[in-house]
Coordinates of C-alpha atoms and ligand atoms in Angstrom, one line a residue:
M184 CA 271.7 48.1 336.5
K185 CA 270.6 44.8 338.1
L186 CA 268.2 42.3 336.4
I187 CA 265.1 41.0 338.1
I188 CA 263.3 38.1 336.5
A189 CA 260.0 36.8 337.7
N190 CA 259.5 33.1 336.9
W191 CA 255.9 32.4 337.5
K192 CA 256.4 28.7 336.7
M193 CA 253.0 26.9 336.2
N194 CA 251.0 29.7 337.8
P195 CA 248.4 31.2 338.0
E196 CA 245.5 28.9 337.0
T197 CA 243.5 31.2 334.8
E198 CA 244.2 33.8 332.1
F199 CA 242.1 36.3 334.1
E200 CA 244.5 35.9 337.1
A201 CA 247.5 36.1 334.9
I202 CA 246.4 39.4 333.4
N203 CA 245.7 40.8 336.9
L204 CA 249.0 39.6 338.2
A205 CA 250.8 41.1 335.1
K206 CA 249.1 44.5 335.5
A207 CA 249.8 44.6 339.2
S208 CA 253.5 43.8 338.7
D209 CA 254.1 46.0 335.6
V210 CA 257.1 48.0 336.6
S211 CA 260.1 48.9 334.5
G212 CA 263.2 46.9 335.4
L213 CA 261.2 43.7 335.7
I214 CA 261.2 40.8 333.2
I215 CA 258.2 38.5 333.6
A216 CA 258.2 34.8 332.5
P217 CA 254.6 33.6 332.5
P218 CA 253.5 30.2 331.3
F219 CA 253.4 29.8 327.4
L220 CA 249.7 29.9 327.4
F221 CA 249.4 33.4 328.9
L222 CA 252.3 35.0 327.0
E223 CA 250.2 36.9 324.6
E224 CA 247.7 38.3 327.1
V225 CA 250.4 39.2 329.5
K226 CA 252.3 40.9 326.7
H227 CA 249.2 43.0 326.0
S228 CA 248.8 43.8 329.7
L229 CA 252.4 45.1 330.1
K230 CA 253.5 48.7 329.5
N231 CA 256.8 48.7 331.4
A232 CA 258.0 45.2 332.2
K233 CA 259.6 42.9 329.6
L234 CA 258.6 39.4 328.6
A235 CA 260.4 36.1 329.0
A236 CA 259.4 32.5 328.2
Q237 CA 260.2 29.7 330.6
D238 CA 261.5 27.2 327.9
L239 CA 261.7 26.7 324.2
F240 CA 262.4 24.0 321.6
W241 CA 265.5 24.0 319.4
E242 CA 263.9 23.3 316.0
K243 CA 262.4 26.1 314.0
L244 CA 259.2 24.5 313.0
G245 CA 257.7 21.1 312.0
A246 CA 256.3 18.0 313.5
Y247 CA 257.1 18.5 317.2
T248 CA 253.9 18.1 319.0
G249 CA 253.6 20.3 322.1
E250 CA 256.8 22.2 321.5
V251 CA 257.4 26.0 321.0
S252 CA 260.2 27.4 318.9
A253 CA 262.4 30.5 319.5
E254 CA 260.9 32.0 316.4
E255 CA 257.3 31.6 317.6
L256 CA 258.3 33.2 320.9
K257 CA 260.0 36.1 319.1
S258 CA 256.9 36.7 317.1
L259 CA 254.9 37.2 320.3
G260 CA 257.3 39.9 321.5
V261 CA 259.3 37.6 323.9
E262 CA 262.8 39.0 324.5
Y263 CA 264.3 36.5 327.0
V264 CA 264.0 32.8 327.6
I265 CA 264.9 30.7 330.6
V266 CA 266.8 27.6 329.6
G267 CA 267.8 24.5 331.6
H268 CA 265.8 25.3 334.7
S269 CA 266.4 22.5 337.3
E270 CA 262.7 21.7 337.3
R271 CA 263.0 20.9 333.6
R272 CA 266.3 19.0 334.1
A273 CA 264.6 17.0 336.7
L274 CA 262.1 15.9 334.1
G275 CA 264.8 14.6 331.8
E276 CA 266.3 17.6 330.1
T277 CA 270.0 16.8 329.4
D278 CA 273.0 19.1 329.1
E279 CA 273.0 18.4 325.4
M280 CA 269.3 19.5 325.1
V281 CA 270.1 22.6 327.1
A282 CA 273.0 23.5 324.7
K283 CA 270.7 23.2 321.7
K284 CA 268.1 25.4 323.3
V285 CA 270.7 28.1 324.2
K286 CA 271.9 28.0 320.6
A287 CA 268.4 28.2 319.2
A288 CA 267.5 31.1 321.4
S289 CA 270.6 33.1 320.5
D290 CA 270.2 32.3 316.8
A291 CA 266.7 33.8 316.9
G292 CA 267.9 36.8 318.9
L293 CA 266.3 35.8 322.2
I294 CA 268.5 36.4 325.3
P295 CA 269.1 33.1 327.0
V296 CA 268.9 32.8 330.8
L297 CA 270.9 29.7 331.4
C298 CA 270.2 28.1 334.7
V299 CA 272.9 26.1 336.5
G300 CA 273.1 24.8 340.0
E301 CA 273.9 21.8 342.2
S302 CA 271.6 19.4 344.2
A303 CA 271.8 19.1 348.0
V304 CA 273.7 15.8 347.7
E305 CA 276.2 17.3 345.3
R306 CA 276.7 20.2 347.6
A307 CA 277.3 17.9 350.6
S308 CA 279.9 16.1 348.5
G309 CA 281.7 19.4 347.7
L310 CA 280.8 19.1 344.0
T311 CA 279.2 22.5 343.6
E312 CA 281.8 24.0 341.3
E313 CA 282.3 20.8 339.4
V314 CA 278.6 20.6 338.6
V315 CA 278.2 24.2 337.7
T316 CA 281.4 24.0 335.5
R317 CA 280.0 20.9 333.7
Q318 CA 276.6 22.5 333.1
L319 CA 278.2 25.7 331.8
L320 CA 280.8 24.2 329.6
S321 CA 278.3 21.9 327.9
A322 CA 275.8 24.8 327.3
L323 CA 278.6 26.9 325.9
E324 CA 279.8 24.3 323.4
L325 CA 277.5 25.6 320.7
L326 CA 277.6 29.2 321.6
K327 CA 279.7 30.7 318.8
S328 CA 276.6 32.3 317.3
L329 CA 275.8 34.1 320.5
I330 CA 279.3 35.7 320.5
S331 CA 279.1 36.8 316.9
N332 CA 275.6 38.2 317.6
S333 CA 277.1 39.9 320.7
L334 CA 273.8 39.4 322.5
P335 CA 273.8 39.7 326.3
F336 CA 274.0 36.4 328.0
I337 CA 272.6 35.6 331.4
V338 CA 273.7 32.8 333.7
A339 CA 271.4 32.1 336.7
Y340 CA 272.9 30.2 339.6
E341 CA 270.0 28.4 341.2
P342 CA 271.1 25.7 343.7
L343 CA 268.3 23.1 343.7
W344 CA 268.2 22.9 347.5
A345 CA 267.5 26.6 347.7
I346 CA 264.6 26.6 345.3
G347 CA 261.2 26.9 347.0
S348 CA 262.7 25.9 350.3
H349 CA 262.8 29.1 352.3
N350 CA 266.4 28.3 352.7
P351 CA 268.4 30.6 350.4
A352 CA 272.1 30.3 349.9
T353 CA 274.1 32.9 351.7
P354 CA 275.2 35.9 349.7
Q355 CA 278.8 34.9 350.4
D356 CA 278.3 31.4 349.0
V357 CA 276.6 32.8 346.0
V358 CA 279.4 35.3 345.4
K359 CA 282.0 32.4 345.4
V360 CA 280.1 30.4 342.8
L361 CA 279.4 33.5 340.6
Q362 CA 283.2 34.3 340.7
C363 CA 283.8 30.7 339.6
I364 CA 281.4 31.2 336.7
R365 CA 283.0 34.4 335.6
T366 CA 286.5 32.9 335.8
L367 CA 285.5 30.0 333.8
L368 CA 284.0 32.2 331.1
K369 CA 287.2 34.3 331.1
H370 CA 289.4 31.2 330.8
L371 CA 287.4 30.1 327.8
T372 CA 288.4 33.5 326.3
L373 CA 284.9 34.0 325.1
D374 CA 284.1 37.5 324.5
L375 CA 281.0 37.5 326.7
S376 CA 280.2 39.9 329.4
P377 CA 277.5 37.9 331.0
F378 CA 275.1 38.9 333.7
V379 CA 275.4 36.4 336.5
I380 CA 272.4 36.3 338.8
Y381 CA 271.1 34.2 341.7
G382 CA 267.8 32.4 342.3
G383 CA 266.4 30.3 345.2
S384 CA 264.0 31.5 347.9
V385 CA 264.6 35.2 347.2
D386 CA 261.9 37.5 348.7
A387 CA 261.5 41.2 349.6
L388 CA 263.2 40.6 352.9
N389 CA 266.4 39.0 351.8
A390 CA 266.7 40.7 348.3
H391 CA 268.8 43.5 349.6
D392 CA 271.5 41.2 351.0
F393 CA 272.0 39.7 347.6
L394 CA 271.7 42.8 345.5
K395 CA 274.2 44.8 347.6
E396 CA 276.9 42.4 346.4
K397 CA 278.5 43.8 343.3
E398 CA 279.2 40.3 342.0
I399 CA 275.5 39.5 341.9
D400 CA 274.0 41.1 338.8
G401 CA 270.4 40.3 339.6
L402 CA 267.8 37.8 340.9
L403 CA 265.6 35.1 339.4
V404 CA 262.5 35.0 341.6
G405 CA 259.9 32.2 341.8
G406 CA 257.3 32.1 344.6
A407 CA 257.7 35.8 345.6
S408 CA 257.1 36.9 342.0
L409 CA 253.4 35.8 342.4
K410 CA 252.9 38.5 345.0
P411 CA 253.0 41.9 343.3
D412 CA 254.0 43.8 346.5
Q413 CA 257.0 41.5 347.0
I414 CA 258.3 41.6 343.4
I415 CA 257.7 45.4 343.1
R416 CA 259.7 45.8 346.4
I417 CA 262.5 43.7 345.0
V418 CA 262.7 45.8 341.8
E419 CA 262.7 48.9 344.0
I420 CA 265.6 47.6 346.0
S421 CA 267.5 46.6 342.9
S422 CA 267.3 50.2 341.6
L423 CA 269.4 51.3 344.6
F424 CA 272.4 49.6 343.2
Ligands
13P748 P1 261.8 30.3 344.4 O1 262.0 31.8 344.4 O2 260.3 30.0 344.6 O3 262.7 29.6 345.4 O4 262.1 29.7 343.0 C1 263.3 30.1 342.4 C2 263.3 29.6 341.0 O5 263.3 28.4 340.7 C3 263.2 30.7 340.0 O6 263.5 30.2 338.7

């Protein structure tokens, strides 16, 4: 089975729209990541899709204004959490912060969706594998708890230049990077069988090209997930494989 995750990012503007979007996209096989603010109402609107958060903080509770903990997310019925999205890294999130978030998520029993990916400049300099390896190794540093919990673990390869650009990576390029991620995990002799997925300008028209590759375990979808007909079509396509 392939994984399809809808990352709504900072959309939509109102709770009313969020509820409507959730109801219109509520199919099994889909994991929806709405903004924190709408998690509870979206949860109540869903009968089939599962719930993800877009971020978390690594402390359990205390004086951390504006932050949200793994435990708080869990108490709302959240099952997955996106960690280290490039849009957060661009705002100053470091590899070390990402590692702490992955650990906090796994300690609380949330399934982390760890995002890795290179920028256009790094890609042009031939640094894709180096960047992805660095991001992965540092996030894995604290991961012993994940292994002992034997929780699923998701790595999302999202090259920055492909996000929101209508310029997706080619399935062949994605397969190469995903193979590198799997090899790296194997070499670390970690007993993980991760799902490795792709994100970046995926829509209902190109989803088939990615999903037909057996190396690609699923898709992380941004813009197209705000259009129910698109995301439902992507889930339908994923069920073919
Ligand atoms: P787009 O699908 O809009 O390119 O966004 C991808 C993404 O960042 C999902 O997390």
